[in-house]
CSV table of C-alpha atoms and ligand atoms in Angstrom, one decimal:
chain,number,residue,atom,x,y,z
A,16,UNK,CA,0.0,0.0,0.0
A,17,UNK,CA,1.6,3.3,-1.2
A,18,UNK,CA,0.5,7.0,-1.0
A,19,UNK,CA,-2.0,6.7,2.6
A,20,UNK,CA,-1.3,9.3,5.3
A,21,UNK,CA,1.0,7.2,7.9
A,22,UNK,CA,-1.5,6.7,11.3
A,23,UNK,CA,1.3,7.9,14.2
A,24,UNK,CA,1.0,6.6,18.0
A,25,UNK,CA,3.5,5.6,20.5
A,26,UNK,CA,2.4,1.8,20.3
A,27,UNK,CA,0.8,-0.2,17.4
A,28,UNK,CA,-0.5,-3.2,18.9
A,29,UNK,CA,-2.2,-6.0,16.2
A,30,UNK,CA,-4.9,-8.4,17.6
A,31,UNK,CA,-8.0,-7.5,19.3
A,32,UNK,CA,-8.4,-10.4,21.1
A,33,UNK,CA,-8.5,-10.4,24.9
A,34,UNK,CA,-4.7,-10.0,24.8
A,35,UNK,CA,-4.5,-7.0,22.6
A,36,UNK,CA,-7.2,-5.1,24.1
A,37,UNK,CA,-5.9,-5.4,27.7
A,38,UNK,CA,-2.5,-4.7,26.7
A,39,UNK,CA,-3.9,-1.5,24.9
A,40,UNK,CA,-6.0,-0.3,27.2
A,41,UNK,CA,-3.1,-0.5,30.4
A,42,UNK,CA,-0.7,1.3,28.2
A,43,UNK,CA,-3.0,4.1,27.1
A,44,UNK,CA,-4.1,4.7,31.0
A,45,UNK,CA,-0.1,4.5,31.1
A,46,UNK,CA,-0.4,7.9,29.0
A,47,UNK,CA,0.7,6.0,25.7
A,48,UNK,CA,-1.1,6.5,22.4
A,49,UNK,CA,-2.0,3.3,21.1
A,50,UNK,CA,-3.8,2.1,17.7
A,51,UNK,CA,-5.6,-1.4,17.8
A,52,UNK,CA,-5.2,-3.0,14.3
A,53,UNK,CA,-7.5,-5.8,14.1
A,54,UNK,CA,-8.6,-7.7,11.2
A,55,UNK,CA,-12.0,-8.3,11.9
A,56,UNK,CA,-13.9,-7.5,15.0
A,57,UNK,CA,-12.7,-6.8,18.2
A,58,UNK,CA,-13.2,-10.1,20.7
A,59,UNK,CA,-14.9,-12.0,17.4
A,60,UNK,CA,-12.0,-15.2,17.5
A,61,UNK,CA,-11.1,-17.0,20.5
A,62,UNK,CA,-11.6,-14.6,23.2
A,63,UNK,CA,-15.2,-13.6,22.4
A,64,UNK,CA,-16.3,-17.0,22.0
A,65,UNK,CA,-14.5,-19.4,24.4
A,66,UNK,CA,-15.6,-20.9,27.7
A,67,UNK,CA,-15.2,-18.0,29.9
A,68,UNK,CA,-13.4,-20.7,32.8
A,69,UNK,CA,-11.6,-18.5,34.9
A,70,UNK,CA,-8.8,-21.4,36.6
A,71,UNK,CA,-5.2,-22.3,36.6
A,72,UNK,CA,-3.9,-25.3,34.9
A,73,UNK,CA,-2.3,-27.5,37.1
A,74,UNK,CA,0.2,-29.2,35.0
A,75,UNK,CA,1.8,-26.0,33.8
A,76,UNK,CA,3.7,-25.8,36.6
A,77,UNK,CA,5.5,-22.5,35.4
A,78,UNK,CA,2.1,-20.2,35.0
A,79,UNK,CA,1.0,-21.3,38.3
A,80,UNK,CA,2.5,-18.2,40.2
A,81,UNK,CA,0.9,-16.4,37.1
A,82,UNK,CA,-2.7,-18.2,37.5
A,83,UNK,CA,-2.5,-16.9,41.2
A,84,UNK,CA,-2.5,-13.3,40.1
A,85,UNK,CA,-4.8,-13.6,37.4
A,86,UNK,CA,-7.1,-15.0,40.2
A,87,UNK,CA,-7.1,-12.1,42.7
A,88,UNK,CA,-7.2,-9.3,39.1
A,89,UNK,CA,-10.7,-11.4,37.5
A,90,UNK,CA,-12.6,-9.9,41.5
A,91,UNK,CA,-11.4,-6.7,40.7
A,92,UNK,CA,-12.7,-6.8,37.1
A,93,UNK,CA,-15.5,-4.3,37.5
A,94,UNK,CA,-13.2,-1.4,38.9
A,95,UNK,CA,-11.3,-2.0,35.9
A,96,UNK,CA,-13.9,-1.7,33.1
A,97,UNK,CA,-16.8,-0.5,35.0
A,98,UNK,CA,-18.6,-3.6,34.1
A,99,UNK,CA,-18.1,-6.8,36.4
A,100,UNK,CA,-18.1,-9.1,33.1
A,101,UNK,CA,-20.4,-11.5,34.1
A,102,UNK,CA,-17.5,-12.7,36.5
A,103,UNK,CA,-18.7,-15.5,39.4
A,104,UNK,CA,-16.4,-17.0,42.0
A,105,UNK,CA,-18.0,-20.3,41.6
A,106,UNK,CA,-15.3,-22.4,42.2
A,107,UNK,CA,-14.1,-25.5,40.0
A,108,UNK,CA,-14.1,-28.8,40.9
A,109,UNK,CA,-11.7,-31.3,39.2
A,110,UNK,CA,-13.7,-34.8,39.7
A,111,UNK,CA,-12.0,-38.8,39.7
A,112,UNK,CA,-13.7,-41.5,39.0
A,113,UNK,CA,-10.5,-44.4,39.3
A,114,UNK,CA,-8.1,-45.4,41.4
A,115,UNK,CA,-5.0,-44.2,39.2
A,116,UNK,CA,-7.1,-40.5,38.7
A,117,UNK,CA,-6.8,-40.2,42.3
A,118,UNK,CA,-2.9,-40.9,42.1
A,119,UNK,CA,-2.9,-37.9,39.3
A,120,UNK,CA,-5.1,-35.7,41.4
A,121,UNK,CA,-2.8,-36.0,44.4
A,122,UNK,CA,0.3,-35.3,42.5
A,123,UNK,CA,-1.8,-32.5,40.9
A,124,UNK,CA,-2.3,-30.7,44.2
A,125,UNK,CA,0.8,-31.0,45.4
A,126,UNK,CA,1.9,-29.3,42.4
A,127,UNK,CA,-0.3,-26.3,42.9
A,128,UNK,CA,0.8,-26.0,47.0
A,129,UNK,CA,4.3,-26.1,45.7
A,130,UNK,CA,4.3,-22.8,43.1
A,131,UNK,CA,1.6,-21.2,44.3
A,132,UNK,CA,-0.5,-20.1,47.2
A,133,UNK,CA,-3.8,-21.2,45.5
A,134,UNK,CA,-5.9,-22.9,48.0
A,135,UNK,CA,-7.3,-26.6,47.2
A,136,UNK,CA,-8.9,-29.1,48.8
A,137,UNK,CA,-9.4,-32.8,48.4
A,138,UNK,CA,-13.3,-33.6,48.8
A,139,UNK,CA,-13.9,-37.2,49.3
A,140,UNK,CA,-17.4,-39.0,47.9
A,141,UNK,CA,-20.0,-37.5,50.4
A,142,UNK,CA,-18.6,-33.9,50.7
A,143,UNK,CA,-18.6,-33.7,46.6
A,144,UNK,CA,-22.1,-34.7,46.5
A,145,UNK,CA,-23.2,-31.8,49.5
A,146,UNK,CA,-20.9,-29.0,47.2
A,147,UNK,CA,-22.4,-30.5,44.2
A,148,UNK,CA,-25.6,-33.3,44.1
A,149,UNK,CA,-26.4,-35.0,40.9
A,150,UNK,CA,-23.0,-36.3,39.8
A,151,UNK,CA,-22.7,-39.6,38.6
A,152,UNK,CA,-22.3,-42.6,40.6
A,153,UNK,CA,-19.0,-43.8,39.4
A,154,UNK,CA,-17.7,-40.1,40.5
A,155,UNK,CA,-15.9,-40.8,43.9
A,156,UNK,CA,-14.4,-37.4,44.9
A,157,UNK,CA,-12.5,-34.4,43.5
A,158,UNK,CA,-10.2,-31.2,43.9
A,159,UNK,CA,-12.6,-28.1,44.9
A,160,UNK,CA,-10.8,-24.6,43.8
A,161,UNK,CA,-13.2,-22.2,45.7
A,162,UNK,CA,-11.4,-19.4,44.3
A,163,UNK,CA,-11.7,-20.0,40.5
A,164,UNK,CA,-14.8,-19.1,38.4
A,165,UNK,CA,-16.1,-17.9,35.2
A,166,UNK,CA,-17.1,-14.6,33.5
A,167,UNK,CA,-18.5,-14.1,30.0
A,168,UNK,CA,-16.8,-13.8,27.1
A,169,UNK,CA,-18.4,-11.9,25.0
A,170,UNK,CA,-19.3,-9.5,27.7
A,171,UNK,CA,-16.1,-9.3,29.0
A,172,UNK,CA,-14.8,-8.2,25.6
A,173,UNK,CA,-17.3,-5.9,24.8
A,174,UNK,CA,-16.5,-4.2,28.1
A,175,UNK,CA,-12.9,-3.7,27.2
A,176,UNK,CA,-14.4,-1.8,23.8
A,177,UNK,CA,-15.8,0.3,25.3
A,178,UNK,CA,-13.3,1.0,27.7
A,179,UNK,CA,-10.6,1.4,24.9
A,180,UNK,CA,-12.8,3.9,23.2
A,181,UNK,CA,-13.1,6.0,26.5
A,182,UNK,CA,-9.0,5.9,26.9
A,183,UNK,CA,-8.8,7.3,23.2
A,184,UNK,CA,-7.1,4.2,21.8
A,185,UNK,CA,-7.2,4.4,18.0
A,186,UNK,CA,-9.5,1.1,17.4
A,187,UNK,CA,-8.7,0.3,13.6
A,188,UNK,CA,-11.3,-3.1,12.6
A,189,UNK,CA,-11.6,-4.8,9.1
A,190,UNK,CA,-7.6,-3.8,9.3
A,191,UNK,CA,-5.7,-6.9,8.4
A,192,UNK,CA,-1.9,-6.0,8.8
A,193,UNK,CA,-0.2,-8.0,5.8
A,194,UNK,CA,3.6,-6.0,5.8
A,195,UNK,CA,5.8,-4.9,8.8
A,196,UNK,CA,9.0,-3.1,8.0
A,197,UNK,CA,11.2,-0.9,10.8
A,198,UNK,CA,12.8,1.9,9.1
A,199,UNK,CA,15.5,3.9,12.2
A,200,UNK,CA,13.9,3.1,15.0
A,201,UNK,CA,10.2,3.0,14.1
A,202,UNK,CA,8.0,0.3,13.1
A,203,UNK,CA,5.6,0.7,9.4
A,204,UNK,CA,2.6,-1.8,9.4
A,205,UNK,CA,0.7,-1.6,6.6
A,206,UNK,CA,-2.8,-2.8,5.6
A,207,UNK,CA,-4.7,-3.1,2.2
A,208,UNK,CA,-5.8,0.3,2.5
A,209,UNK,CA,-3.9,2.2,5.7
A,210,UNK,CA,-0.6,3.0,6.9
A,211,UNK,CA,0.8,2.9,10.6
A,212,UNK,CA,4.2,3.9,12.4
A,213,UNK,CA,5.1,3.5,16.1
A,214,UNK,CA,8.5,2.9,18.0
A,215,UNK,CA,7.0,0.1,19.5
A,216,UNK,CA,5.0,-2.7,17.9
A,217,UNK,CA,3.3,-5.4,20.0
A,218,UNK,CA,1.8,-8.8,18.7
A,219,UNK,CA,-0.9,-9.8,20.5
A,220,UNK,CA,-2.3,-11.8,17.2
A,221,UNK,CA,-3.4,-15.1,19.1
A,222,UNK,CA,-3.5,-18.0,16.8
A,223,UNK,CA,-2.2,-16.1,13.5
A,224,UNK,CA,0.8,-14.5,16.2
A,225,UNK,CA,3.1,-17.3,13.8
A,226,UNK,CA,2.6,-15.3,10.8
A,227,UNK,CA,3.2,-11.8,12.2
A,228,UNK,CA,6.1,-13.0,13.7
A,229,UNK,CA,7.5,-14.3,10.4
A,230,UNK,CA,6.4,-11.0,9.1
A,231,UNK,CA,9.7,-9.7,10.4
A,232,UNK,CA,11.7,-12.8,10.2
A,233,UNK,CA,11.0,-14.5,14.0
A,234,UNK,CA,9.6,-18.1,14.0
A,235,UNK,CA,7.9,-19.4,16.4
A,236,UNK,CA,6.5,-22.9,16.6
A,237,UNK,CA,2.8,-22.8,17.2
A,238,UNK,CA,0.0,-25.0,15.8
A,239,UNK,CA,-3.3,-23.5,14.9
A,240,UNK,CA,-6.1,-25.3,16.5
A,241,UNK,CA,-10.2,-25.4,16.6
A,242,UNK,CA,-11.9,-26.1,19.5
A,243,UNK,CA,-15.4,-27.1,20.2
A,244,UNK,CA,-17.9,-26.2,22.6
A,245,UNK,CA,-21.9,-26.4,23.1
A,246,UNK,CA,-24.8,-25.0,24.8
A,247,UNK,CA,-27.7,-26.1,25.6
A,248,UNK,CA,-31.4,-24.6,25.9
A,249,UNK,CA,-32.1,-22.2,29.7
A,250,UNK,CA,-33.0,-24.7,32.3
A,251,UNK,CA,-33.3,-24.3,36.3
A,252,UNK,CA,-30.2,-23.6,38.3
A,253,UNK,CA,-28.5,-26.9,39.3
A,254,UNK,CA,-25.2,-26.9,38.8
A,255,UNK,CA,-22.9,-24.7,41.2
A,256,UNK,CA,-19.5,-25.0,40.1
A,257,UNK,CA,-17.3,-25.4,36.8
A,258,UNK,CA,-16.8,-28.6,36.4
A,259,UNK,CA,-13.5,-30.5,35.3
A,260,UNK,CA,-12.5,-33.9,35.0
A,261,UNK,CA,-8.7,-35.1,36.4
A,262,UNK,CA,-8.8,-38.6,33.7
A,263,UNK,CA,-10.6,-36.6,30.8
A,264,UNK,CA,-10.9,-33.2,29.3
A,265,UNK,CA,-13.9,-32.0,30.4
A,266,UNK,CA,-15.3,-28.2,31.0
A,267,UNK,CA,-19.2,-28.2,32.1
A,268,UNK,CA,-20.7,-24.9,33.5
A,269,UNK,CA,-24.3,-23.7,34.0
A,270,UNK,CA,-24.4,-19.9,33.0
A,271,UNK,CA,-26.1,-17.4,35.4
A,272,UNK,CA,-29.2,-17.8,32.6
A,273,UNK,CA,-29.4,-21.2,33.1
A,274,UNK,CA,-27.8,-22.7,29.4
A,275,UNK,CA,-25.0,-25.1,30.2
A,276,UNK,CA,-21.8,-24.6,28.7
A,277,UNK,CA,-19.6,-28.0,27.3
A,278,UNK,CA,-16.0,-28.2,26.2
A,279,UNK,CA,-13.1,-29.2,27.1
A,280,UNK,CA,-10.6,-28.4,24.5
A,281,UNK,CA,-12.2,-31.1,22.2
A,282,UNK,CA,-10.7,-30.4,18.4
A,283,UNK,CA,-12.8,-29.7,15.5
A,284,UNK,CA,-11.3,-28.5,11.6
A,285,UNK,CA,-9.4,-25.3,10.9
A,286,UNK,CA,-10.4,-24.2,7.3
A,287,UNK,CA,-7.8,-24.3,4.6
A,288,UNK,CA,-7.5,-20.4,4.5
A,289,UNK,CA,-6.6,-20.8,8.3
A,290,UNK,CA,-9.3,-18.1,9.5
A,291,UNK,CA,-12.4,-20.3,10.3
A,292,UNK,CA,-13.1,-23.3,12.4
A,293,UNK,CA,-15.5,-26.5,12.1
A,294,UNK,CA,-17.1,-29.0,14.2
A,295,UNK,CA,-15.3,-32.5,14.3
A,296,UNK,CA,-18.9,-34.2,15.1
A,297,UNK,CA,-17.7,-37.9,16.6
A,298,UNK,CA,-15.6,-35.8,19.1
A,299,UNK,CA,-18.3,-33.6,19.8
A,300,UNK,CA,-20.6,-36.6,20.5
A,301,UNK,CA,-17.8,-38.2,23.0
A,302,UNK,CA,-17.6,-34.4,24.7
A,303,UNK,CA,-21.1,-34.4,24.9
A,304,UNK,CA,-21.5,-38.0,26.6
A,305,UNK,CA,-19.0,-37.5,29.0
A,306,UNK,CA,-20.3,-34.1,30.3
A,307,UNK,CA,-23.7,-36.9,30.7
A,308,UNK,CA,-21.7,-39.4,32.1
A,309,UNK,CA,-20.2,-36.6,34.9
A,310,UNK,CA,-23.5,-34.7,35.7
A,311,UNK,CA,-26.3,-37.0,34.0
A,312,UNK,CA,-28.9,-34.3,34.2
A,313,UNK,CA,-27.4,-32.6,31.5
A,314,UNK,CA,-29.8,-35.2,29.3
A,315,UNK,CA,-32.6,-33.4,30.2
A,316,UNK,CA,-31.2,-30.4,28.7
A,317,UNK,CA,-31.4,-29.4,24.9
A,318,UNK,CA,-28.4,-28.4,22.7
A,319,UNK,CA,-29.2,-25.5,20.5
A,320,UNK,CA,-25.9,-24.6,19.5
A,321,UNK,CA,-22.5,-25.8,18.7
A,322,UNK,CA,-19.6,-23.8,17.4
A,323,UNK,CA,-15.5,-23.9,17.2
A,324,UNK,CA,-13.1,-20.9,18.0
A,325,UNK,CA,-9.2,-21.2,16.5
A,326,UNK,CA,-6.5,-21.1,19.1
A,327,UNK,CA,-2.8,-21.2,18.8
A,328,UNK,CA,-0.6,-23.7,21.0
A,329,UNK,CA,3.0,-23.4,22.0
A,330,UNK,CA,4.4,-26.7,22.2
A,331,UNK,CA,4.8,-26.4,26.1
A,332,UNK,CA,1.1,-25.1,26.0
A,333,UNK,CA,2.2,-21.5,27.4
A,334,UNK,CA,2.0,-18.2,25.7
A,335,UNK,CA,5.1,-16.3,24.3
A,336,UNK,CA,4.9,-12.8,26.6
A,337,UNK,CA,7.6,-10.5,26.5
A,338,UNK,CA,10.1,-8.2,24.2
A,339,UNK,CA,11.4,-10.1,21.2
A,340,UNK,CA,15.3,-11.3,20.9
A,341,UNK,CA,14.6,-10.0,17.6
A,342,UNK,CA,14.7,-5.9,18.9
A,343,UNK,CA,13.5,-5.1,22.0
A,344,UNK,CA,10.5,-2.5,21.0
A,345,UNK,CA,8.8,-5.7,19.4
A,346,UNK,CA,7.0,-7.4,21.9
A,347,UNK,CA,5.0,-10.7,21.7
A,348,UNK,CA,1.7,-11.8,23.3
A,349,UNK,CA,-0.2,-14.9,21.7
A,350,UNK,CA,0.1,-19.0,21.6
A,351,UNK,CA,-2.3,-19.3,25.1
A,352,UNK,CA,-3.2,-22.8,24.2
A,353,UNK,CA,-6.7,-22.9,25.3
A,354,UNK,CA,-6.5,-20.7,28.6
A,355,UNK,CA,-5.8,-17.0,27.6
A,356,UNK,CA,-9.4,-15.7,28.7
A,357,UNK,CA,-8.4,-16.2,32.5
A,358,UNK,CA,-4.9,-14.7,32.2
A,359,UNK,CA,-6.1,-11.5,29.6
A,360,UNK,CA,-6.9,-9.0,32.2
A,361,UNK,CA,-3.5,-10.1,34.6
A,362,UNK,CA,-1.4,-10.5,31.2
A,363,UNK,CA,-2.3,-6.9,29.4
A,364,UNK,CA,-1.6,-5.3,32.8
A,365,UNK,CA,1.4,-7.1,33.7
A,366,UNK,CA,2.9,-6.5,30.0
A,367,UNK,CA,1.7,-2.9,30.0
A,368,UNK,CA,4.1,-1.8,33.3
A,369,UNK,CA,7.1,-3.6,31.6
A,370,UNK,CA,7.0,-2.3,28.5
A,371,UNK,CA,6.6,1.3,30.5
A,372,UNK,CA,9.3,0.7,33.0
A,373,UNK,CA,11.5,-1.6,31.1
A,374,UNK,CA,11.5,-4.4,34.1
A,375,UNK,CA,9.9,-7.5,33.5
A,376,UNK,CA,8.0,-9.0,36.3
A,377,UNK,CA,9.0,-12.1,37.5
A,378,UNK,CA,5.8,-13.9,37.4
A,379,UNK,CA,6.4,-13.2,33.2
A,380,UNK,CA,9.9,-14.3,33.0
A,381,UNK,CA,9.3,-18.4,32.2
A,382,UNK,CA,7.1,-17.3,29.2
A,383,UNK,CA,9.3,-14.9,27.3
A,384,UNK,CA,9.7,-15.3,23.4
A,385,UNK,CA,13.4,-16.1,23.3
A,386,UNK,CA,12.8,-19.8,25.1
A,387,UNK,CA,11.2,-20.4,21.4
A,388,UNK,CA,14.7,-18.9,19.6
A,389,UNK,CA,15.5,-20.6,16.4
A,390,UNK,CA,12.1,-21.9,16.2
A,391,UNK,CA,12.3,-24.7,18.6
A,392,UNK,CA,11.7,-24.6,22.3
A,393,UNK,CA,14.6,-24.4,24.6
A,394,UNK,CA,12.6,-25.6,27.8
B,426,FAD,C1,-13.8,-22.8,22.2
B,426,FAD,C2,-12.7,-22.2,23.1
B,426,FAD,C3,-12.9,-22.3,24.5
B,426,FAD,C4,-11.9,-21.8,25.3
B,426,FAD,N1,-12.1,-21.8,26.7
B,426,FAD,C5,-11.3,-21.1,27.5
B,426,FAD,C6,-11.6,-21.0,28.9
B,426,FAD,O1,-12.6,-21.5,29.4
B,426,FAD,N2,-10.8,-20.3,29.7
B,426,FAD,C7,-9.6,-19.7,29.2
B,426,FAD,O2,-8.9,-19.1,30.0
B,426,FAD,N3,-9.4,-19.7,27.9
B,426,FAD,C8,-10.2,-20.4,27.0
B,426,FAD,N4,-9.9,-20.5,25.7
B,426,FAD,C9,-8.7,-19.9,25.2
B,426,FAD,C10,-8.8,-18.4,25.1
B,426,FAD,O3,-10.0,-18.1,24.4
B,426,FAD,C11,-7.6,-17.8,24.3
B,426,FAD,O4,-6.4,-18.3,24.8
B,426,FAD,C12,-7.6,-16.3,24.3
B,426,FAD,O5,-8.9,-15.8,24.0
B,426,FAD,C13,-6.5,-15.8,23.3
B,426,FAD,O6,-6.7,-14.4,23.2
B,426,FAD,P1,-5.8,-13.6,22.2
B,426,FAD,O7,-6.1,-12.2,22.4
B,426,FAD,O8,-4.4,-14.1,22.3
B,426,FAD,O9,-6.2,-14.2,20.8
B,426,FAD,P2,-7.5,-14.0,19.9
B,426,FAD,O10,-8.8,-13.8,20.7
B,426,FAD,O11,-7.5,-15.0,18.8
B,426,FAD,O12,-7.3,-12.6,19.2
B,426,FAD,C14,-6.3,-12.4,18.2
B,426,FAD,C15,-6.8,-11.4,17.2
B,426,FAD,O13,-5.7,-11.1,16.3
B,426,FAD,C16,-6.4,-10.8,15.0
B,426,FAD,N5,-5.4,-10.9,13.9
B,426,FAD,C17,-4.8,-12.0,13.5
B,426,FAD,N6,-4.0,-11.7,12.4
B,426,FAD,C18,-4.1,-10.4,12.3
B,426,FAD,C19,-3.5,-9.5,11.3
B,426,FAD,N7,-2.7,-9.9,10.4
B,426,FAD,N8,-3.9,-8.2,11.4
B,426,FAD,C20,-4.7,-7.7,12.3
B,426,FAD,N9,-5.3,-8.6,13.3
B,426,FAD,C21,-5.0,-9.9,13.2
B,426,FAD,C22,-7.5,-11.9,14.9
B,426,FAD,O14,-8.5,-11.5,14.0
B,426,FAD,C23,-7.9,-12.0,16.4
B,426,FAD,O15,-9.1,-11.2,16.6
B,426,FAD,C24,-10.8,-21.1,24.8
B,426,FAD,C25,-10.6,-21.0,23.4
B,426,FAD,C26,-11.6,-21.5,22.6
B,426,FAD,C27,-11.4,-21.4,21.1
């Protein structure tokens, strides 16, 4: 794109995903003037259309100290956008139904009292069935998170545009960034139809953050992935909790409007031009019978919709956050492998005061770009 008048701000950041728009909206009440490029919608991929859990992920032990401060940010949501997101403490509970589940759980826990201060418990048969009545009989007890939760998605994403228009960030949308060059010391993105320079660029570009890397000659290895969820018709309020599985991936919720929500990070199609997703139906069935099999009232309840939402994964299934080895005024943020909604509002804040002060916080340092130098993973 030639001849367009050259859109000027301190930061360019591309990807309006929960990632960008946190990012952008910490640095501009930072003071910095940021443009948002994003190619479609704001919050219209993965982070407007997930599952809106709101836990830690036990067997990454490194984001656990992470997970904790995304935990204590998701209660303070509604100070920061004026809107509390449809954000519950509703705990999650991590059921077992076998003997060799229990052994996993166990080593589970102790993984989560060893790097961070997040509070579990071990629930045995009865007390799961007075947190929780209806589970299924072979269920025999489980790992009760009262601190976790959920919010809602879409809400929660909404509320962050609206909060980026108040701050005066320059939201750009239908803006598909397809060239990066640095010319000195500033950084030209251009569009079909627009132009943009900044000092500093940040990709927050979720599962397309690959190609923007290679845009200026950084590779990263990330897989692009669909994932499948449902939800079923409103029906009364029965289920307290989110609900996990410790042998089986498994995500059931009941939303505040009574609809139940099923996942679990099941895998539909990714489209050949990379930018939509598909159902996978026999793994949809098996997602569907298990969330039965766990809390069989869920038979009673009527699926009106299915959908899939693309997702990058790191190998290690953690996110690349933090300046590139590339130059240090490019700065990554995508590759969250299926739990970037719970860390968006901790991760945009957290990556907002580093790039300001120039000191990474500790709780970011096992998730910075250069452990992925070369392309391969170095931990
Ligand atoms: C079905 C599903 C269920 C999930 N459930 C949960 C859950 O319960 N809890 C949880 O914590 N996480 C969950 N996740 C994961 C979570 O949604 C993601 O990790 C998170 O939303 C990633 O946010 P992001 O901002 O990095 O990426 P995205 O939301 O994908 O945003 C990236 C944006 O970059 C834009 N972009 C890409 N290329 C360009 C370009 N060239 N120019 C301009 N813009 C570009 C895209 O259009 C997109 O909007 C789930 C994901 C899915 C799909």
């Amino acid at each position: 794109m030639t001849g367009a008048v050259s859109h000027s701000a301190d930061v360019i950041v591309i990807g309006g995903g929960i990632h960008g728009a946190s990012t952008s909206l910490h640095l501009a009440r930072r003071g910095y003037s940021v443009n948002l490029l994003e190619r479609n919608r704001i919050g219209c991929h993965a982070s407007g259309v997930n599952a809106g859990s709101i836990h830690h992920i036990p067997r990454i032990h490194f984001e656990l100290p992470l997970a904790e401060s995304a935990l204590k940010v998701w209660p303070e949501i509604a100070e920061m956008l004026g809107d509390d997101c449809g954000f519950r403490r509703n705990g999650y509970l991590r059921v077992v139904e076998t003997e060799a589940q229990f052994e996993t759980a166990r080593t589970a826990m102790e993984r989560v009292r060893r790097y961070s201060s997040i509070t579990e418990e071990w629930l045995d048969r009865g007390a799961l069935r007075d947190l929780q009545p209806g589970l299924g009989d072979s269920i025999t007890g489980g790992i009760w998170a009262a601190e976790c939760g959920s919010a809602d998605p879409a809400r929660t994403l909404h509320a962050f545009r609206l909060n980026l228009q108040r701050a005066g960030v320059g939201l750009f949308e239908g803006c598909r960034v397809q060239a990066i060059t640095r010319v000195g010391d500033v950084w030209h993105c251009v569009s079909a139809t627009q132009a943009f320079q900044a000092p500093v660029l940040i990709n927050c570009a979720g599962g397309w953050g690959g190609d923007i890397a290679a845009l200026v000659g950084e590779r990263f290895p990330l897989t692009r992935q669909a994932l499948m969820m449902s939800v079923s018709a409103r029906t009364p309020a029965l289920l307290g909790p989110v609900v996990g599985h410790v042998g089986h991936r498994l995500s059931v919720k009941q939303a505040l409007n009574g609809t139940y929500l099923i996942g679990g990070g099941y895998r539909g199609h990714v489209s050949d031009t990379a930018v939509h997703a598909g159902l996978d139906h026999d793994r949809l069935a098996y997602n569907l019978a298990l969330a039965q099999h766990v809390f069989p009232t869920l038979a009673q309840a009527a699926l009106t919709r299915c959908w899939a939402g693309l997702e990058g994964f790191a190998p290690d299934h953690a996110g690349y956050i933090g300046a590139s080895s590339y130059s240090t005024d490019l700065w990554h943020c995508f590759g969250f492998s299926a739990h970037g909604f719970y860390l968006g509002p901790v991760v945009g804040k957290l990556l907002a005061q580093a790039i300001d002060t120039g000191d990474t916080p500790k709780v970011l340092l096992p998730f910075l770009p250069t452990r992925a130098e070369g392309g391969t993973l170095t931990h």
